[in-house]
mmCIF file with all atom_site columns, C-alpha atoms in Angstrom:
data_model
loop_
_atom_site.group_PDB
_atom_site.id
_atom_site.type_symbol
_atom_site.label_atom_id
_atom_site.label_alt_id
_atom_site.label_comp_id
_atom_site.label_asym_id
_atom_site.label_entity_id
_atom_site.label_seq_id
_atom_site.pdbx_PDB_ins_code
_atom_site.Cartn_x
_atom_site.Cartn_y
_atom_site.Cartn_z
_atom_site.occupancy
_atom_site.B_iso_or_equiv
_atom_site.pdbx_formal_charge
_atom_site.auth_seq_id
_atom_site.auth_comp_id
_atom_site.auth_asym_id
_atom_site.auth_atom_id
_atom_site.pdbx_PDB_model_num
ATOM 1   C CA . LYS A 1 1   ? 107.057 19.155 27.389 1.00 67.00 ? 1   LYS A CA 1
ATOM 2   C CA . VAL A 1 2   ? 107.011 21.246 30.470 1.00 67.00 ? 2   VAL A CA 1
ATOM 3   C CA . SER A 1 3   ? 105.823 24.653 30.113 1.00 78.00 ? 3   SER A CA 1
ATOM 4   C CA . MET A 1 4   ? 107.182 27.554 32.268 1.00 86.00 ? 4   MET A CA 1
ATOM 5   C CA . ASN A 1 5   ? 105.060 29.330 34.721 1.00 90.00 ? 5   ASN A CA 1
ATOM 6   C CA . MET A 1 6   ? 104.557 32.796 33.757 1.00 92.00 ? 6   MET A CA 1
ATOM 7   C CA . ASP A 1 7   ? 101.858 34.046 36.260 1.00 95.00 ? 7   ASP A CA 1
ATOM 8   C CA . CYS A 1 8   ? 104.109 36.580 37.888 1.00 95.00 ? 8   CYS A CA 1
ATOM 9   C CA . ILE A 1 9   ? 103.839 38.526 34.686 1.00 94.00 ? 9   ILE A CA 1
ATOM 10  C CA . THR A 1 10  ? 100.436 39.375 35.025 1.00 94.00 ? 10  THR A CA 1
ATOM 11  C CA . ALA A 1 11  ? 100.270 39.345 38.751 1.00 95.00 ? 11  ALA A CA 1
ATOM 12  C CA . HIS A 1 12  ? 99.727  42.569 40.673 1.00 96.00 ? 12  HIS A CA 1
ATOM 13  C CA . CYS A 1 13  ? 102.133 41.871 43.544 1.00 96.00 ? 13  CYS A CA 1
ATOM 14  C CA . SER A 1 14  ? 103.271 45.282 44.984 1.00 95.00 ? 14  SER A CA 1
ATOM 15  C CA . HIS A 1 15  ? 106.904 44.317 45.649 1.00 95.00 ? 15  HIS A CA 1
ATOM 16  C CA . ILE A 1 16  ? 108.052 40.593 44.978 1.00 96.00 ? 16  ILE A CA 1
ATOM 17  C CA . CYS A 1 17  ? 106.282 37.998 42.985 1.00 97.00 ? 17  CYS A CA 1
ATOM 18  C CA . ILE A 1 18  ? 107.277 34.127 43.388 1.00 96.00 ? 18  ILE A CA 1
ATOM 19  C CA . ASN A 1 19  ? 106.173 31.729 40.643 1.00 95.00 ? 19  ASN A CA 1
ATOM 20  C CA . GLN A 1 20  ? 105.075 28.209 41.776 1.00 93.00 ? 20  GLN A CA 1
ATOM 21  C CA . ASP A 1 21  ? 106.223 25.126 40.087 1.00 89.00 ? 21  ASP A CA 1
ATOM 22  C CA . THR A 1 22  ? 103.618 24.778 37.417 1.00 87.00 ? 22  THR A CA 1
ATOM 23  C CA . THR A 1 23  ? 100.938 27.242 38.108 1.00 91.00 ? 23  THR A CA 1
ATOM 24  C CA . GLY A 1 24  ? 100.103 30.229 40.344 1.00 95.00 ? 24  GLY A CA 1
ATOM 25  C CA . TYR A 1 25  ? 102.323 32.723 42.319 1.00 96.00 ? 25  TYR A CA 1
ATOM 26  C CA . THR A 1 26  ? 102.676 34.121 45.661 1.00 96.00 ? 26  THR A CA 1
ATOM 27  C CA . CYS A 1 27  ? 103.557 37.788 46.517 1.00 97.00 ? 27  CYS A CA 1
ATOM 28  C CA . SER A 1 28  ? 106.161 38.436 49.004 1.00 96.00 ? 28  SER A CA 1
ATOM 29  C CA . CYS A 1 29  ? 107.751 41.555 50.779 1.00 92.00 ? 29  CYS A CA 1
ATOM 30  C CA . PRO A 1 30  ? 111.133 42.870 51.631 1.00 84.00 ? 30  PRO A CA 1
ATOM 31  C CA . TYR A 1 31  ? 112.339 43.005 55.127 1.00 75.00 ? 31  TYR A CA 1
ATOM 32  C CA . GLY A 1 32  ? 110.378 45.618 57.339 1.00 74.00 ? 32  GLY A CA 1
ATOM 33  C CA . MET A 1 33  ? 107.199 45.183 55.355 1.00 81.00 ? 33  MET A CA 1
ATOM 34  C CA . ASP A 1 34  ? 104.188 42.408 55.717 1.00 87.00 ? 34  ASP A CA 1
ATOM 35  C CA . LEU A 1 35  ? 101.767 41.294 53.088 1.00 91.00 ? 35  LEU A CA 1
ATOM 36  C CA . ALA A 1 36  ? 98.461  42.982 53.433 1.00 92.00 ? 36  ALA A CA 1
ATOM 37  C CA . ARG A 1 37  ? 95.059  41.120 53.613 1.00 93.00 ? 37  ARG A CA 1
ATOM 38  C CA . ASP A 1 38  ? 94.677  41.498 49.821 1.00 95.00 ? 38  ASP A CA 1
ATOM 39  C CA . LYS A 1 39  ? 97.810  39.183 49.497 1.00 95.00 ? 39  LYS A CA 1
ATOM 40  C CA . LEU A 1 40  ? 99.190  41.434 46.985 1.00 96.00 ? 40  LEU A CA 1
ATOM 41  C CA . THR A 1 41  ? 100.167 44.724 48.804 1.00 94.00 ? 41  THR A CA 1
ATOM 42  C CA . CYS A 1 42  ? 103.098 45.102 50.986 1.00 91.00 ? 42  CYS A CA 1
ATOM 43  C CA . GLN A 1 43  ? 102.734 47.496 54.058 1.00 85.00 ? 43  GLN A CA 1
ATOM 44  C CA . GLU A 1 44  ? 105.219 48.904 56.469 1.00 79.00 ? 44  GLU A CA 1
ATOM 45  C CA . HIS A 1 45  ? 105.651 47.143 59.537 1.00 78.00 ? 45  HIS A CA 1
ATOM 46  C CA . CYS A 1 46  ? 108.322 48.584 61.986 1.00 81.00 ? 46  CYS A CA 1
ATOM 47  C CA . ALA A 1 47  ? 108.098 47.736 65.558 1.00 80.00 ? 47  ALA A CA 1
ATOM 48  C CA . GLU A 1 48  ? 107.034 50.541 68.000 1.00 79.00 ? 48  GLU A CA 1
ATOM 49  C CA . ASN A 1 49  ? 110.526 51.226 69.122 1.00 80.00 ? 49  ASN A CA 1
ATOM 50  C CA . VAL A 1 50  ? 111.908 51.754 65.923 1.00 85.00 ? 50  VAL A CA 1
ATOM 51  C CA . PHE A 1 51  ? 111.719 54.593 63.267 1.00 88.00 ? 51  PHE A CA 1
ATOM 52  C CA . SER A 1 52  ? 109.973 53.769 59.839 1.00 87.00 ? 52  SER A CA 1
ATOM 53  C CA . CYS A 1 53  ? 112.093 55.361 56.920 1.00 88.00 ? 53  CYS A CA 1
ATOM 54  C CA . GLY A 1 54  ? 108.719 55.144 54.703 1.00 83.00 ? 54  GLY A CA 1
ATOM 55  C CA . ASP A 1 55  ? 110.163 52.786 52.253 1.00 80.00 ? 55  ASP A CA 1
ATOM 56  C CA . GLY A 1 56  ? 109.989 49.516 54.494 1.00 73.00 ? 56  GLY A CA 1
ATOM 57  C CA . GLN A 1 57  ? 113.338 50.163 56.114 1.00 85.00 ? 57  GLN A CA 1
ATOM 58  C CA . CYS A 1 58  ? 113.390 50.536 59.879 1.00 86.00 ? 58  CYS A CA 1
ATOM 59  C CA . VAL A 1 59  ? 116.076 52.183 61.988 1.00 89.00 ? 59  VAL A CA 1
ATOM 60  C CA . PRO A 1 60  ? 116.405 52.620 65.860 1.00 89.00 ? 60  PRO A CA 1
ATOM 61  C CA . THR A 1 61  ? 114.532 55.620 67.032 1.00 90.00 ? 61  THR A CA 1
ATOM 62  C CA . ASP A 1 62  ? 117.768 56.869 68.678 1.00 91.00 ? 62  ASP A CA 1
ATOM 63  C CA . TRP A 1 63  ? 119.082 57.377 64.989 1.00 92.00 ? 63  TRP A CA 1
ATOM 64  C CA . ARG A 1 64  ? 116.444 59.731 64.081 1.00 93.00 ? 64  ARG A CA 1
ATOM 65  C CA . CYS A 1 65  ? 117.684 63.367 63.768 1.00 94.00 ? 65  CYS A CA 1
ATOM 66  C CA . ASP A 1 66  ? 121.251 62.519 65.048 1.00 93.00 ? 66  ASP A CA 1
ATOM 67  C CA . GLY A 1 67  ? 123.124 64.266 62.244 1.00 93.00 ? 67  GLY A CA 1
ATOM 68  C CA . SER A 1 68  ? 123.939 61.090 60.239 1.00 94.00 ? 68  SER A CA 1
ATOM 69  C CA . THR A 1 69  ? 121.609 59.591 57.572 1.00 94.00 ? 69  THR A CA 1
ATOM 70  C CA . ASP A 1 70  ? 120.719 56.074 58.296 1.00 94.00 ? 70  ASP A CA 1
ATOM 71  C CA . CYS A 1 71  ? 117.790 55.248 56.144 1.00 93.00 ? 71  CYS A CA 1
ATOM 72  C CA . ASN A 1 72  ? 118.432 54.792 52.469 1.00 92.00 ? 72  ASN A CA 1
ATOM 73  C CA . ASN A 1 73  ? 116.085 57.571 51.514 1.00 94.00 ? 73  ASN A CA 1
ATOM 74  C CA . LYS A 1 74  ? 117.519 59.945 54.412 1.00 94.00 ? 74  LYS A CA 1
ATOM 75  C CA . ALA A 1 75  ? 114.137 60.159 56.010 1.00 93.00 ? 75  ALA A CA 1
ATOM 76  C CA . ASP A 1 76  ? 115.491 59.889 59.525 1.00 94.00 ? 76  ASP A CA 1
ATOM 77  C CA . GLU A 1 77  ? 117.195 63.359 59.176 1.00 94.00 ? 77  GLU A CA 1
ATOM 78  C CA . PHE A 1 78  ? 114.070 64.967 57.507 1.00 92.00 ? 78  PHE A CA 1
ATOM 79  C CA . ASN A 1 79  ? 112.062 67.670 59.499 1.00 90.00 ? 79  ASN A CA 1
ATOM 80  C CA . CYS A 1 80  ? 114.599 67.869 62.249 1.00 90.00 ? 80  CYS A CA 1
ATOM 81  C CA . THR A 1 81  ? 115.290 70.796 64.304 1.00 80.00 ? 81  THR A CA 1
ATOM 82  C CA . LEU A 1 82  ? 118.309 71.578 66.505 1.00 62.00 ? 82  LEU A CA 1
ATOM 83  C CA . GLY A 1 83  ? 117.411 69.658 69.620 1.00 51.00 ? 83  GLY A CA 1
ATOM 84  C CA . ALA A 1 84  ? 119.132 69.837 73.026 1.00 42.00 ? 84  ALA A CA 1
ATOM 85  C CA . GLU A 1 85  ? 121.443 66.800 72.103 1.00 44.00 ? 85  GLU A CA 1
ATOM 86  C CA . VAL A 1 86  ? 122.603 68.387 68.938 1.00 42.00 ? 86  VAL A CA 1
ATOM 87  C CA . ILE A 1 87  ? 123.409 71.756 70.629 1.00 37.00 ? 87  ILE A CA 1
ATOM 88  C CA . SER A 1 88  ? 125.012 70.087 73.486 1.00 38.00 ? 88  SER A CA 1
ATOM 89  C CA . VAL A 1 89  ? 127.327 68.083 71.195 1.00 41.00 ? 89  VAL A CA 1
ATOM 90  C CA . HIS A 1 90  ? 128.318 71.486 69.238 1.00 42.00 ? 90  HIS A CA 1
ATOM 91  C CA . ASN A 1 91  ? 128.781 73.192 72.574 1.00 40.00 ? 91  ASN A CA 1
ATOM 92  C CA . ILE A 1 92  ? 131.227 70.460 73.611 1.00 39.00 ? 92  ILE A CA 1
ATOM 93  C CA . THR A 1 93  ? 133.005 70.752 70.311 1.00 35.00 ? 93  THR A CA 1
ATOM 94  C CA . LEU A 1 94  ? 133.250 74.544 70.502 1.00 33.00 ? 94  LEU A CA 1
ATOM 95  C CA . GLU A 1 95  ? 134.665 74.299 74.066 1.00 33.00 ? 95  GLU A CA 1
ATOM 96  C CA . THR A 1 96  ? 137.181 71.642 73.272 1.00 31.00 ? 96  THR A CA 1
ATOM 97  C CA . GLN A 1 97  ? 138.653 73.438 70.169 1.00 34.00 ? 97  GLN A CA 1
ATOM 98  C CA . PRO A 1 98  ? 140.290 76.266 72.427 1.00 37.00 ? 98  PRO A CA 1
ATOM 99  C CA . ASP A 1 99  ? 141.982 73.542 74.531 1.00 37.00 ? 99  ASP A CA 1
ATOM 100 C CA . ILE A 1 100 ? 143.515 71.960 71.377 1.00 39.00 ? 100 ILE A CA 1
ATOM 101 C CA . SER A 1 101 ? 144.697 75.080 69.955 1.00 39.00 ? 101 SER A CA 1
ATOM 102 C CA . GLU A 1 102 ? 146.523 76.090 73.301 1.00 42.00 ? 102 GLU A CA 1
ATOM 103 C CA . HIS A 1 103 ? 148.260 72.705 73.431 1.00 44.00 ? 103 HIS A CA 1
ATOM 104 C CA . GLU A 1 104 ? 149.573 73.308 69.825 1.00 44.00 ? 104 GLU A CA 1
ATOM 105 C CA . LYS A 1 105 ? 151.131 76.578 70.759 1.00 41.00 ? 105 LYS A CA 1
#
């Protein structure tokens, strides 16, 4: 009779635990995270040219504060101020609206 490996029940993996065939386990991490030296804890690992959402998700830096939430936890739109790009987009929108209304008349 082969017994099931239940080692993950008592393991202390921070995110993902994979049972080995008969005994033992391996901790693993979701995309955007790497296993720390303790082999139990996942830590963020986003490349330097991307924004870390803080939950392991990484998005391109250009997507930060662009007015559209890209992180699952919406962190890419936290602590944003109206920058030159957002203001210029609003100015273009405001400038084009009178042109549209004139064509409708």
